[in-house]
Amino acid sequence: MEQATKKHFYHHGQTPAGAEENCHWCQIRSLPNQSTIPITIVNDVDSELLPEDFRFINAMVLGQGVEPAEDSFRSGCSCTDDGDCQYTGCLCLADLEDDDDEMNGHGRKAYAYHTHGTKAGLLRSRLQNSTVPLVVERGRTVPLQIFKTSNRGWGVRSQTPIKQGQFVDRYLGEIITAEEADRRRANSAVSQRKDVYLFALDKFTDPDSLDPRLNGPPLEVDGEFMSGPTRFINHSCNPNLRIFARVGDHADKHIHDLALFAIRDIGRGEELTFDYVDGVVDEQDEVEGVEGMTECLCGNKRNYTKEYVGSRKAAMYMKELGTAKRRAQAMNTRENTAKYGKMSGFRWPRQKRHADAQAEHLKIWFRSSVRWAVLLEDNEFTKNEIFVPIVYKEYVSVATDTILASCNATAGEMRRSVSTFFNSPVVRAAFGDFITQCASPGFKDFLESKLIHVLESLADSFNNMRLDTTSRRVPWQAAKRTRDDKLKQLALEYLVRIETWRLEGLANGKPWTFGTRSSRYQFLASTLVQLWYMEKEGCFCAREIRTSSRDWNILWDNWAEGCTRDVVTDDKLEKDVCVGVGWRPVGWLEKSSAH
Ligand SMILES: C[S@@+](CC[C@H](N)C(=O)[O-])C[C@H]1O[C@@H](n2cnc3c(N)ncnc32)[C@H](O)[C@@H]1O
């Protein structure tokens, strides 16, 4: 008898009280449907057991700070009968991503399911009378077996054949707040590893939503320590399952279900898999050796030399960030959101999609043609009658010193870059907005003593953000309850704005870099501190400016003019931007000649 089974059959009663509770067989035995559609566990490979700290559950467990809607808000499915509850019309199950058109050229995929009779739960050929929500509600449809694979730990297979379109089971776990998810990632030895167990419930996340539960960072499902058998399903680049968002109750869209459906016929005993990053496909030829990634052993490589499990998104992002394609796609998502009232589909890898939306939101907001920015321009003298350029030089030197050690540039070159950065309309306007929002009574005094502390505490979350090549969410919408949180939010917003702008330099192949990754954060943060002190000393005067205005363009032109210098390459005299500055505002030259 297997070790695992022995434990269950021989040791109960002998082990300390409560041992049954920790026994996977006992947990499984108490699941509904177990007598008719059993879950089994086998290990023909070695003597390993399922992780001891894992517990089988049959429903989502709500973590601290996660609340379902009150009963008075509950509506259930709004369709009056099964016939109305159609895939494309019913909001209970959100629609599939139209990305599929691009991906497989077969047009939009859509599934509908039989509700009654022998075909219950199976795919209909046409979109008629489907009741997908009820299919999910009814629970697992196939006897799942957790088995030990030869090279990828545990996996899952079905002991009966599965039809294309059939609902298999839900992905269960603990529903936790975004902050808690970040904490768990940070505590995990390799955050990318933790990512494979976390699913952001971001299907209906929309930065413009009026529902506070939908406009901030989404809740996440952590299946690592408590879940159903689907937690053991491995990744494949050619999967046979796909995961969908499903809403049982519209009052609880923020805690929607994650339902796994077969996307093709699956034979008895065939391993069940889904694509952890859900079909985001691109050339991966440059994706080599990203720290913390597990090499994919599914055997279905998509013509790439190497695939990574669960964190391909990071590599994808690294490659794509700043390209016109990604920006256009992100814009489309927003347009779709505005048009259809919700984000649709798992188009992007889970957490990244949310971070992208937030970052894009900021960028668009910042550039939007109707926006006003508070711009801080240099005075000639400070309050104490010190010549501002002297103060400025001082601060630029301090900022330069924080990064010089980790870059190749000379002090002179780097000082030039730093001062150009400090002077850029984006940094000035971002700081202008920061300072304006800090102007509420009492907030400023508080801010003085807290700013540095807050910036220190933000370092990790900023460095982990997906704005950068390997980063994750943008948590600036974090709780606003205390003043400290508000300050965090404002500081993060400032940092994100200048960082997203800096990163766009990548698009021109001339990144504007400031030393290493960690020194870069220090540098960005120090710009905020120093601008803050300069403002206090009276170096600036504020003026409101419309970002679509001629003035704004002139500002850019003047700034860009100041960045350039004459260089001689191959005996030719050319204008070049100063060290590290690779980006000019799109069309600034054209704008310059137009005005
Ligand atoms: C959600 S778990 C799946 C269950 C896992 N096999 C186990 O034994 O617990 C995800 C982890 O399984 C492994 N894994 C899943 N799919 C894989 C694949 N295609 N190639 C290599 N490892 C994989 C990776 O270690 C990954 O971190």
Coordinates of C-alpha atoms and ligand atoms in Angstrom, one line a residue:
M1 CA 0.0 0.0 0.0
E2 CA 1.2 3.5 -0.8
Q3 CA 2.6 5.6 2.0
A4 CA 0.0 8.1 1.5
T5 CA -2.9 5.7 1.7
K6 CA -1.3 3.9 4.7
K7 CA -1.4 7.1 6.6
H8 CA -5.1 7.4 6.1
F9 CA -6.0 3.7 6.8
Y10 CA -3.7 2.8 9.6
H11 CA -2.9 5.9 11.6
H12 CA -6.3 7.3 12.3
G13 CA -7.2 7.0 15.9
Q14 CA -3.5 6.6 16.8
T15 CA -2.4 10.0 15.8
P16 CA -3.2 13.1 18.0
A17 CA -6.7 14.3 18.0
G18 CA -7.5 16.4 15.0
A19 CA -5.2 14.4 12.7
E20 CA -8.2 13.4 10.5
E21 CA -8.7 17.0 9.8
N22 CA -5.2 17.2 8.3
C23 CA -5.7 14.1 6.3
H24 CA -6.3 14.7 2.6
W25 CA -8.4 11.6 2.2
C26 CA -10.7 12.7 5.0
Q27 CA -11.0 16.1 3.4
I28 CA -11.8 14.7 0.0
R29 CA -14.3 12.2 1.5
S30 CA -16.3 15.1 2.9
L31 CA -16.6 16.9 -0.5
P32 CA -20.0 16.9 -2.2
N33 CA -20.2 14.7 -5.3
Q34 CA -17.4 12.5 -3.9
S35 CA -19.5 9.4 -3.9
T36 CA -20.6 9.8 -7.5
I37 CA -17.7 11.8 -9.1
P38 CA -14.8 10.9 -6.9
I39 CA -11.4 12.7 -6.6
T40 CA -8.6 10.3 -6.2
I41 CA -4.9 10.6 -5.6
V42 CA -2.2 8.3 -6.9
N43 CA 1.5 8.2 -6.9
D44 CA 3.2 5.6 -9.1
V45 CA 6.4 7.5 -9.3
D46 CA 7.8 7.9 -5.8
S47 CA 6.6 8.0 -2.2
E48 CA 5.9 11.7 -2.0
L49 CA 2.6 12.8 -0.5
L50 CA 0.6 15.9 -1.3
P51 CA 2.1 18.9 0.6
E52 CA 1.2 18.6 4.3
D53 CA 0.1 22.2 4.6
F54 CA -2.4 21.9 1.7
R55 CA -6.1 21.5 2.5
F56 CA -8.9 20.5 0.2
I57 CA -11.9 22.9 0.2
N58 CA -15.1 22.9 -1.6
A59 CA -15.8 26.7 -1.8
M60 CA -13.8 29.9 -1.9
V61 CA -12.6 31.0 1.5
L62 CA -12.8 34.7 2.1
G63 CA -9.7 36.1 3.6
Q64 CA -9.4 39.0 6.0
G65 CA -10.8 42.2 4.6
V66 CA -12.8 40.5 1.9
E67 CA -16.5 41.0 2.1
P68 CA -19.3 39.7 0.0
A69 CA -22.1 42.1 -0.7
E70 CA -24.9 42.4 1.8
D71 CA -27.9 40.2 1.2
S72 CA -30.0 43.2 0.3
F73 CA -27.8 43.7 -2.8
R74 CA -28.1 40.2 -4.1
S75 CA -29.8 39.7 -7.4
G76 CA -28.6 36.4 -8.8
C77 CA -28.7 35.9 -12.5
S78 CA -30.9 38.5 -14.1
C79 CA -32.1 36.2 -16.9
T80 CA -35.7 35.3 -16.4
D81 CA -35.4 31.8 -17.8
D82 CA -32.7 29.4 -19.1
G83 CA -33.4 30.5 -22.7
D84 CA -32.5 34.1 -21.9
C85 CA -29.3 33.2 -20.2
Q86 CA -27.3 33.2 -23.4
Y87 CA -23.7 33.3 -23.6
T88 CA -23.4 36.5 -25.5
G89 CA -26.3 38.3 -23.9
C90 CA -26.1 37.1 -20.3
L91 CA -23.7 39.0 -18.1
C92 CA -23.4 36.1 -15.7
L93 CA -20.5 34.7 -17.7
A94 CA -18.3 37.3 -19.2
D95 CA -17.5 37.1 -22.9
L96 CA -14.4 35.6 -24.4
E97 CA -11.5 37.8 -25.5
D98 CA -11.6 38.9 -29.1
D99 CA -7.8 38.4 -29.1
D100 CA -8.6 34.9 -30.2
D101 CA -9.2 36.2 -33.7
E102 CA -5.7 37.3 -33.8
M103 CA -4.3 34.2 -32.3
N104 CA -5.9 31.5 -34.3
G105 CA -7.5 33.2 -37.2
H106 CA -10.7 31.2 -36.6
G107 CA -12.8 34.1 -35.5
R108 CA -14.4 34.6 -32.2
K109 CA -14.7 31.5 -30.1
A110 CA -17.8 31.1 -28.0
Y111 CA -19.3 28.3 -26.1
A112 CA -22.7 27.6 -25.0
Y113 CA -23.9 24.6 -22.9
H114 CA -26.8 22.2 -22.8
T115 CA -28.6 22.5 -19.6
H116 CA -30.9 19.5 -19.5
G117 CA -30.9 15.8 -20.3
T118 CA -28.0 13.6 -21.2
K119 CA -26.1 16.5 -22.8
A120 CA -26.2 18.7 -19.7
G121 CA -23.0 20.6 -19.5
L122 CA -21.9 19.9 -23.0
L123 CA -21.2 22.3 -25.7
R124 CA -24.0 23.4 -28.0
S125 CA -23.1 23.9 -31.6
R126 CA -25.0 27.2 -31.7
L127 CA -25.4 30.0 -29.2
Q128 CA -28.9 29.1 -28.2
N129 CA -30.4 28.6 -24.8
S130 CA -27.2 28.2 -22.9
T131 CA -27.0 28.4 -19.2
V132 CA -23.4 28.5 -18.5
P133 CA -23.8 30.0 -15.0
L134 CA -25.9 27.0 -13.9
V135 CA -23.4 24.6 -15.3
V136 CA -20.7 26.1 -13.1
E137 CA -23.1 26.2 -10.2
R138 CA -23.6 22.5 -10.3
G139 CA -20.0 21.8 -9.6
R140 CA -17.4 19.3 -10.8
T141 CA -18.5 17.1 -13.7
V142 CA -15.6 14.6 -14.0
P143 CA -13.8 12.2 -11.7
L144 CA -10.5 13.9 -11.3
Q145 CA -7.4 12.1 -10.4
I146 CA -4.3 13.8 -8.9
F147 CA -1.3 11.9 -10.0
K148 CA 2.4 12.3 -9.8
T149 CA 4.0 13.2 -13.1
S150 CA 7.5 12.1 -13.9
N151 CA 9.0 15.6 -14.2
R152 CA 6.4 18.3 -13.1
G153 CA 5.4 17.3 -9.6
W154 CA 1.7 16.5 -9.3
G155 CA -0.7 16.8 -12.2
V156 CA -4.4 16.1 -12.8
R157 CA -6.2 13.8 -15.2
S158 CA -9.8 12.7 -15.7
Q159 CA -10.9 9.1 -15.4
T160 CA -13.6 9.7 -18.0
P161 CA -13.4 11.4 -21.4
I162 CA -14.3 15.1 -21.5
K163 CA -16.1 16.8 -24.3
Q164 CA -15.0 20.1 -25.8
G165 CA -16.8 22.8 -24.0
Q166 CA -17.6 20.7 -20.9
F167 CA -17.2 22.4 -17.6
V168 CA -14.6 20.6 -15.5
D169 CA -14.3 22.3 -12.2
R170 CA -13.6 25.7 -10.5
Y171 CA -10.3 27.0 -9.4
L172 CA -10.7 27.5 -5.7
G173 CA -8.7 29.1 -3.0
E174 CA -8.5 31.8 -0.4
I175 CA -9.7 35.2 -1.7
I176 CA -7.3 37.7 -0.4
T177 CA -6.7 41.4 -0.9
A178 CA -4.2 42.7 -3.3
E179 CA -2.0 43.9 -0.4
E180 CA -2.1 40.5 1.1
A181 CA -1.2 38.9 -2.2
D182 CA 1.8 41.2 -2.5
R183 CA 2.8 40.4 1.0
R184 CA 2.7 36.7 0.1
R185 CA 4.6 37.2 -3.1
A186 CA 7.3 39.1 -1.1
N187 CA 7.5 36.3 1.4
S188 CA 7.8 33.7 -1.3
A189 CA 11.4 32.8 -2.1
V190 CA 10.7 33.5 -5.7
S191 CA 7.8 35.7 -6.4
Q192 CA 7.3 34.3 -9.9
R193 CA 6.7 30.9 -8.2
K194 CA 4.0 32.3 -6.1
D195 CA 2.4 33.8 -9.1
V196 CA 1.4 30.4 -10.5
Y197 CA -1.0 30.0 -7.5
L198 CA -2.4 33.5 -7.6
F199 CA -5.3 34.5 -9.8
A200 CA -6.4 38.1 -9.9
L201 CA -10.1 38.4 -9.9
D202 CA -9.8 41.3 -12.3
K203 CA -12.3 40.4 -14.9
F204 CA -14.5 43.4 -14.1
T205 CA -11.7 45.7 -12.8
D206 CA -12.1 49.0 -14.3
P207 CA -10.2 52.1 -13.0
D208 CA -13.2 54.2 -14.0
S209 CA -15.8 52.1 -12.2
L210 CA -17.9 53.8 -9.6
D211 CA -17.9 50.7 -7.6
P212 CA -15.0 51.0 -5.2
R213 CA -14.6 47.2 -5.2
L214 CA -14.0 47.3 -8.9
N215 CA -11.8 50.3 -9.5
G216 CA -8.8 49.5 -7.3
P217 CA -6.4 46.6 -7.4
P218 CA -8.5 43.4 -7.7
L219 CA -8.7 40.7 -5.1
E220 CA -6.7 37.5 -5.8
V221 CA -7.3 33.8 -5.3
D222 CA -4.5 32.0 -3.6
G223 CA -4.8 28.2 -4.2
E224 CA -1.4 27.3 -2.8
F225 CA -2.5 26.2 0.6
M226 CA -6.2 25.5 0.2
S227 CA -8.0 24.7 -3.0
G228 CA -9.6 21.9 -4.9
P229 CA -7.9 19.4 -7.2
T230 CA -7.6 22.0 -10.0
R231 CA -4.8 23.6 -7.9
F232 CA -2.6 20.7 -9.1
I233 CA -3.3 21.2 -12.8
N234 CA -0.1 22.0 -14.6
H235 CA 0.7 24.5 -17.3
S236 CA 0.9 23.7 -21.0
C237 CA 1.6 25.7 -24.0
N238 CA -0.9 23.6 -25.9
P239 CA -3.6 23.2 -23.2
N240 CA -6.8 21.3 -23.2
L241 CA -8.6 23.6 -20.6
R242 CA -9.2 27.3 -20.4
I243 CA -10.1 29.4 -17.4
F244 CA -13.1 31.8 -17.6
A245 CA -14.5 34.3 -15.2
R246 CA -18.0 33.5 -14.1
V247 CA -20.4 35.6 -12.0
G248 CA -22.9 33.9 -9.9
D249 CA -24.2 37.0 -8.3
H250 CA -23.9 40.4 -9.8
A251 CA -23.6 42.0 -6.4
D252 CA -20.4 40.1 -6.0
K253 CA -18.6 40.7 -9.3
H254 CA -15.4 41.5 -7.4
I255 CA -15.3 37.9 -6.2
H256 CA -16.2 36.2 -9.4
D257 CA -15.6 32.5 -10.0
L258 CA -12.8 31.0 -12.1
A259 CA -14.2 28.2 -14.1
L260 CA -12.2 25.7 -16.1
F261 CA -13.7 24.4 -19.4
A262 CA -12.4 21.9 -21.9
I263 CA -11.4 23.6 -25.1
R264 CA -11.1 20.3 -27.0
D265 CA -12.1 16.7 -26.5
I266 CA -9.9 15.1 -23.9
G267 CA -9.3 11.4 -23.6
R268 CA -9.7 9.4 -20.5
G269 CA -6.4 9.6 -18.5
E270 CA -5.0 12.4 -20.6
E271 CA -3.4 15.0 -18.3
L272 CA -5.5 18.2 -17.9
T273 CA -3.6 21.4 -18.5
F274 CA -4.3 25.1 -19.0
D275 CA -2.1 27.9 -20.1
Y276 CA -1.1 29.8 -17.0
V277 CA -0.7 33.0 -19.1
D278 CA -3.6 32.3 -21.2
G279 CA -2.6 32.5 -24.8
V280 CA -0.4 35.5 -24.8
V281 CA 1.8 34.6 -27.8
D282 CA 4.8 36.2 -29.1
E283 CA 8.3 35.3 -30.3
Q284 CA 10.2 34.2 -27.2
D285 CA 13.6 34.0 -28.8
E286 CA 15.0 36.6 -26.5
V287 CA 13.5 35.2 -23.4
E288 CA 16.4 33.5 -21.7
G289 CA 17.2 33.0 -18.1
V290 CA 14.7 35.3 -16.4
E291 CA 15.4 34.9 -12.8
G292 CA 13.0 32.8 -10.8
M293 CA 11.3 31.2 -13.8
T294 CA 10.7 27.5 -14.0
E295 CA 11.5 26.1 -17.4
C296 CA 8.4 24.7 -19.0
L297 CA 8.5 20.9 -19.5
C298 CA 5.1 20.5 -21.1
G299 CA 6.7 19.3 -24.3
N300 CA 4.6 21.6 -26.5
K301 CA 6.9 24.5 -27.1
R302 CA 5.6 27.1 -29.3
N303 CA 8.6 27.3 -31.6
Y304 CA 10.6 29.0 -28.9
T305 CA 13.8 27.9 -27.6
K306 CA 12.7 28.1 -24.0
E307 CA 9.4 28.6 -22.3
Y308 CA 8.9 29.5 -18.6
V309 CA 6.1 28.5 -16.4
G310 CA 3.9 31.2 -15.0
S311 CA 6.2 34.1 -15.5
R312 CA 6.4 34.2 -19.3
K313 CA 4.4 37.3 -18.7
A314 CA 7.4 39.0 -17.2
A315 CA 9.5 38.1 -20.2
M316 CA 6.7 39.1 -22.5
Y317 CA 6.5 42.4 -20.9
M318 CA 10.2 43.0 -21.0
K319 CA 10.1 42.4 -24.7
E320 CA 7.0 44.3 -25.6
L321 CA 7.0 47.2 -23.2
G322 CA 7.0 50.4 -25.0
T323 CA 6.2 49.0 -28.4
A324 CA 3.5 50.7 -30.4
K325 CA 1.6 47.4 -30.6
R326 CA 1.3 47.0 -26.8
R327 CA 0.2 50.6 -26.4
A328 CA -2.3 50.2 -29.2
Q329 CA -3.7 47.1 -27.6
A330 CA -3.9 48.6 -24.2
M331 CA -5.7 51.5 -25.7
N332 CA -8.1 49.2 -27.3
T333 CA -8.8 47.5 -24.0
R334 CA -9.7 50.9 -22.6
E335 CA -11.8 51.8 -25.5
N336 CA -13.6 48.5 -25.2
T337 CA -14.1 49.1 -21.5
A338 CA -15.7 52.4 -22.2
K339 CA -17.8 50.9 -25.0
Y340 CA -18.9 47.7 -23.4
G341 CA -18.7 48.8 -19.7
K342 CA -16.3 46.2 -18.6
M343 CA -13.0 44.7 -19.4
S344 CA -13.4 41.5 -21.3
G345 CA -11.5 38.2 -21.0
F346 CA -8.2 37.1 -19.8
R347 CA -6.4 38.8 -22.5
W348 CA -3.4 39.6 -20.5
P349 CA -1.6 37.5 -18.0
R350 CA -3.4 38.0 -14.7
Q351 CA -1.8 40.6 -12.5
K352 CA 0.0 42.2 -15.4
R353 CA -3.2 43.1 -17.2
H354 CA -4.4 45.1 -14.2
A355 CA -1.1 46.8 -13.8
D356 CA -1.0 47.6 -17.6
A357 CA -4.5 49.1 -17.4
Q358 CA -3.5 51.3 -14.5
A359 CA -0.3 52.4 -16.0
E360 CA -2.0 53.1 -19.3
H361 CA -4.7 54.9 -17.5
L362 CA -2.2 57.2 -16.0
K363 CA -0.3 57.8 -19.1
I364 CA -3.4 58.6 -21.1
W365 CA -4.7 60.7 -18.3
F366 CA -1.4 62.6 -18.2
R367 CA -1.3 63.2 -21.9
S368 CA -5.0 63.7 -22.4
S369 CA -5.7 66.6 -24.5
V370 CA -8.1 68.2 -22.1
R371 CA -5.9 67.9 -19.0
W372 CA -4.5 70.7 -17.0
A373 CA -1.2 70.2 -15.2
V374 CA 0.3 72.2 -12.4
L375 CA 3.7 73.1 -13.7
L376 CA 6.4 74.3 -11.5
E377 CA 8.8 76.7 -13.1
D378 CA 12.0 78.1 -11.7
N379 CA 12.0 81.4 -9.9
E380 CA 15.2 83.5 -10.1
F381 CA 15.8 83.6 -6.4
T382 CA 14.6 81.6 -3.4
K383 CA 12.8 83.1 -0.4
N384 CA 16.2 83.7 1.1
E385 CA 17.5 85.4 -2.0
I386 CA 19.7 82.6 -3.1
F387 CA 20.2 82.3 -6.8
V388 CA 18.0 79.3 -7.8
P389 CA 20.5 77.8 -10.4
I390 CA 22.9 77.5 -7.5
V391 CA 20.4 75.6 -5.3
Y392 CA 19.6 73.6 -8.3
K393 CA 23.2 72.6 -9.0
E394 CA 23.5 71.5 -5.4
Y395 CA 20.5 69.2 -5.6
V396 CA 21.5 67.8 -9.0
S397 CA 24.9 66.9 -7.5
V398 CA 23.3 65.0 -4.6
A399 CA 21.0 63.1 -7.0
T400 CA 23.9 62.4 -9.3
D401 CA 26.0 61.0 -6.5
T402 CA 23.3 58.5 -5.6
I403 CA 23.6 56.9 -9.1
L404 CA 27.1 57.5 -10.2
A405 CA 28.6 54.5 -8.5
S406 CA 26.5 52.1 -10.5
C407 CA 26.8 53.6 -14.0
N408 CA 29.5 54.1 -16.6
A409 CA 28.9 57.8 -17.3
T410 CA 31.2 60.5 -16.1
A411 CA 30.0 62.8 -13.4
G412 CA 29.6 65.6 -15.9
E413 CA 27.6 63.5 -18.3
M414 CA 25.4 62.2 -15.6
R415 CA 24.9 65.6 -14.0
R416 CA 23.7 66.8 -17.4
S417 CA 21.3 63.9 -17.7
V418 CA 20.0 64.4 -14.2
S419 CA 19.4 68.0 -14.6
T420 CA 17.7 67.4 -17.9
F421 CA 15.4 64.9 -16.1
F422 CA 14.7 67.3 -13.3
N423 CA 13.8 70.0 -15.8
S424 CA 11.5 67.9 -18.0
P425 CA 7.9 69.1 -18.2
V426 CA 6.8 65.6 -17.1
V427 CA 8.8 65.6 -13.9
R428 CA 7.8 69.2 -13.1
A429 CA 4.2 68.6 -13.8
A430 CA 4.1 65.3 -11.9
F431 CA 5.7 67.1 -8.9
G432 CA 3.3 70.0 -9.4
D433 CA 0.4 67.7 -9.1
F434 CA 1.9 66.0 -6.1
I435 CA 2.4 69.2 -4.3
T436 CA -1.0 70.5 -5.1
Q437 CA -2.6 67.5 -3.7
C438 CA -0.6 67.7 -0.6
A439 CA -1.9 71.2 0.0
S440 CA -4.8 70.2 2.2
P441 CA -4.6 71.7 5.7
G442 CA -2.4 69.9 8.1
F443 CA -1.2 67.5 5.5
K444 CA 1.9 69.4 4.6
D445 CA 3.4 69.4 8.1
F446 CA 2.7 65.8 8.5
L447 CA 4.2 65.2 5.1
E448 CA 7.5 66.7 6.0
S449 CA 8.3 64.2 8.6
K450 CA 6.9 61.3 6.7
L451 CA 8.0 61.7 3.1
I452 CA 11.4 60.0 3.4
H453 CA 10.0 57.2 5.5
V454 CA 7.2 56.7 3.0
L455 CA 9.6 56.6 0.1
E456 CA 11.7 54.0 1.9
S457 CA 8.7 51.9 2.5
L458 CA 7.6 52.1 -1.1
A459 CA 10.9 50.9 -2.5
D460 CA 10.0 47.2 -2.6
S461 CA 6.6 47.6 -4.1
F462 CA 7.9 50.1 -6.7
N463 CA 10.7 47.9 -7.7
N464 CA 8.3 45.0 -8.0
M465 CA 5.9 46.8 -10.2
R466 CA 5.2 45.6 -13.6
L467 CA 6.0 49.1 -15.0
D468 CA 9.4 47.8 -15.2
T469 CA 10.6 44.7 -17.0
T470 CA 9.8 42.2 -14.3
S471 CA 7.5 44.1 -12.1
R472 CA 3.9 43.6 -10.9
R473 CA 0.9 45.7 -9.9
V474 CA 0.5 49.4 -9.4
P475 CA -1.0 49.6 -5.9
W476 CA -1.4 53.3 -5.8
Q477 CA -5.1 52.9 -5.1
A478 CA -4.2 51.3 -1.8
A479 CA -6.4 52.2 1.1
K480 CA -6.8 55.9 1.7
R481 CA -7.9 55.7 5.2
T482 CA -5.0 57.2 6.9
R483 CA -2.9 60.2 6.0
D484 CA 0.1 58.0 5.7
D485 CA -1.7 55.9 3.0
K486 CA -2.6 59.0 1.1
L487 CA 0.9 60.2 1.1
K488 CA 2.0 56.8 -0.1
Q489 CA -0.5 56.9 -2.9
L490 CA 0.6 60.4 -4.0
A491 CA 4.3 59.5 -3.9
L492 CA 3.7 56.3 -5.8
E493 CA 1.7 58.2 -8.4
Y494 CA 4.5 60.7 -8.9
L495 CA 7.0 57.9 -9.2
V496 CA 4.9 55.8 -11.5
R497 CA 4.3 58.8 -13.8
I498 CA 7.9 59.7 -14.2
E499 CA 9.0 56.0 -14.4
T500 CA 6.5 55.1 -17.1
W501 CA 7.6 58.1 -19.0
R502 CA 11.3 57.2 -18.5
L503 CA 10.6 53.7 -19.7
E504 CA 9.2 54.9 -23.0
G505 CA 12.7 55.7 -23.9
L506 CA 12.9 52.0 -24.6
A507 CA 10.8 52.5 -27.7
N508 CA 13.5 54.5 -29.3
G509 CA 16.2 52.0 -28.5
K510 CA 18.0 54.6 -26.4
P511 CA 16.9 54.0 -22.8
W512 CA 17.2 56.8 -20.4
T513 CA 18.9 54.8 -17.6
F514 CA 20.1 55.9 -14.3
G515 CA 22.4 53.3 -12.9
T516 CA 21.2 49.9 -11.7
R517 CA 17.6 49.0 -10.9
S518 CA 17.9 49.7 -7.2
S519 CA 19.8 52.9 -7.6
R520 CA 17.2 54.0 -10.1
Y521 CA 14.5 53.9 -7.4
Q522 CA 16.8 55.9 -5.1
F523 CA 17.3 58.4 -7.9
L524 CA 13.6 58.7 -8.7
A525 CA 12.7 59.0 -5.0
S526 CA 15.4 61.5 -4.4
T527 CA 14.0 63.7 -7.2
L528 CA 10.8 63.9 -5.2
V529 CA 12.6 64.8 -1.9
Q530 CA 14.7 67.3 -3.6
L531 CA 12.0 69.0 -5.5
W532 CA 10.1 69.1 -2.3
Y533 CA 12.9 70.9 -0.5
M534 CA 13.4 73.2 -3.4
E535 CA 9.7 74.1 -3.4
K536 CA 9.9 74.8 0.3
E537 CA 12.8 77.1 -0.3
G538 CA 10.8 79.0 -2.8
C539 CA 12.6 77.9 -6.0
F540 CA 9.4 77.5 -7.9
C541 CA 6.3 79.2 -8.9
A542 CA 3.3 77.2 -10.0
R543 CA 1.3 77.8 -13.1
E544 CA -1.5 75.8 -14.5
I545 CA -1.0 74.6 -18.0
R546 CA -3.2 72.8 -20.4
T547 CA -1.3 69.8 -21.8
S548 CA -2.7 70.2 -25.3
S549 CA -1.7 73.8 -25.5
R550 CA 0.8 75.6 -27.6
D551 CA 2.6 76.6 -24.4
W552 CA 3.0 73.0 -23.4
N553 CA 4.5 72.2 -26.8
I554 CA 6.9 75.1 -26.5
L555 CA 7.9 73.9 -23.1
W556 CA 8.7 70.6 -24.6
D557 CA 10.6 72.2 -27.4
N558 CA 12.7 74.3 -25.1
W559 CA 13.4 71.4 -22.9
A560 CA 14.3 69.1 -25.8
E561 CA 16.5 71.9 -27.3
G562 CA 18.4 72.0 -24.0
C563 CA 18.9 68.2 -24.1
T564 CA 20.6 68.2 -27.4
R565 CA 24.2 68.8 -28.2
D566 CA 26.4 68.6 -31.2
V567 CA 28.4 65.5 -31.6
V568 CA 30.8 64.4 -34.3
T569 CA 30.2 60.8 -35.6
D570 CA 32.2 59.6 -38.6
D571 CA 33.2 63.1 -39.4
K572 CA 29.6 64.2 -39.5
L573 CA 28.2 66.8 -37.1
E574 CA 25.0 65.6 -35.6
K575 CA 22.6 66.6 -33.0
D576 CA 22.5 64.1 -30.2
V577 CA 20.6 64.0 -27.0
C578 CA 22.6 64.1 -23.8
V579 CA 23.8 61.0 -22.0
G580 CA 20.9 58.7 -21.0
V581 CA 18.2 60.8 -22.6
G582 CA 16.8 58.8 -25.4
W583 CA 13.3 60.0 -25.6
R584 CA 11.7 63.1 -27.0
P585 CA 8.1 63.7 -26.8
V586 CA 6.4 62.2 -29.8
G587 CA 6.3 64.7 -32.6
W588 CA 8.1 67.5 -30.7
L589 CA 10.1 68.4 -33.7
E590 CA 7.0 68.5 -35.9
K591 CA 5.2 70.6 -33.2
S592 CA 8.2 72.8 -33.0
S593 CA 8.1 73.5 -36.7
A594 CA 4.4 73.9 -36.7
H595 CA 4.5 76.7 -34.2
Ligands
LIG1 C1 -0.1 25.2 -9.7 S1 1.2 24.2 -9.4 C2 0.8 22.8 -10.3 C3 0.9 21.5 -9.4 C4 2.4 21.2 -9.2 N1 2.8 20.3 -10.3 C5 2.5 20.5 -7.9 O1 3.1 19.5 -7.8 O2 2.1 21.1 -6.9 C6 2.4 25.0 -10.5 C7 3.8 24.4 -10.4 O3 3.9 23.2 -11.1 C8 5.1 23.1 -11.8 N2 4.7 23.1 -13.3 C9 3.4 23.3 -13.7 N3 3.4 23.2 -15.1 C10 4.7 22.9 -15.4 C11 5.3 22.7 -16.7 N4 4.7 22.8 -17.8 N5 6.7 22.5 -16.7 C12 7.4 22.5 -15.5 N6 6.8 22.6 -14.3 C13 5.5 22.8 -14.3 C14 5.9 24.3 -11.5 O4 6.8 24.0 -10.5 C15 4.9 25.3 -11.0 O5 5.4 26.2 -10.1

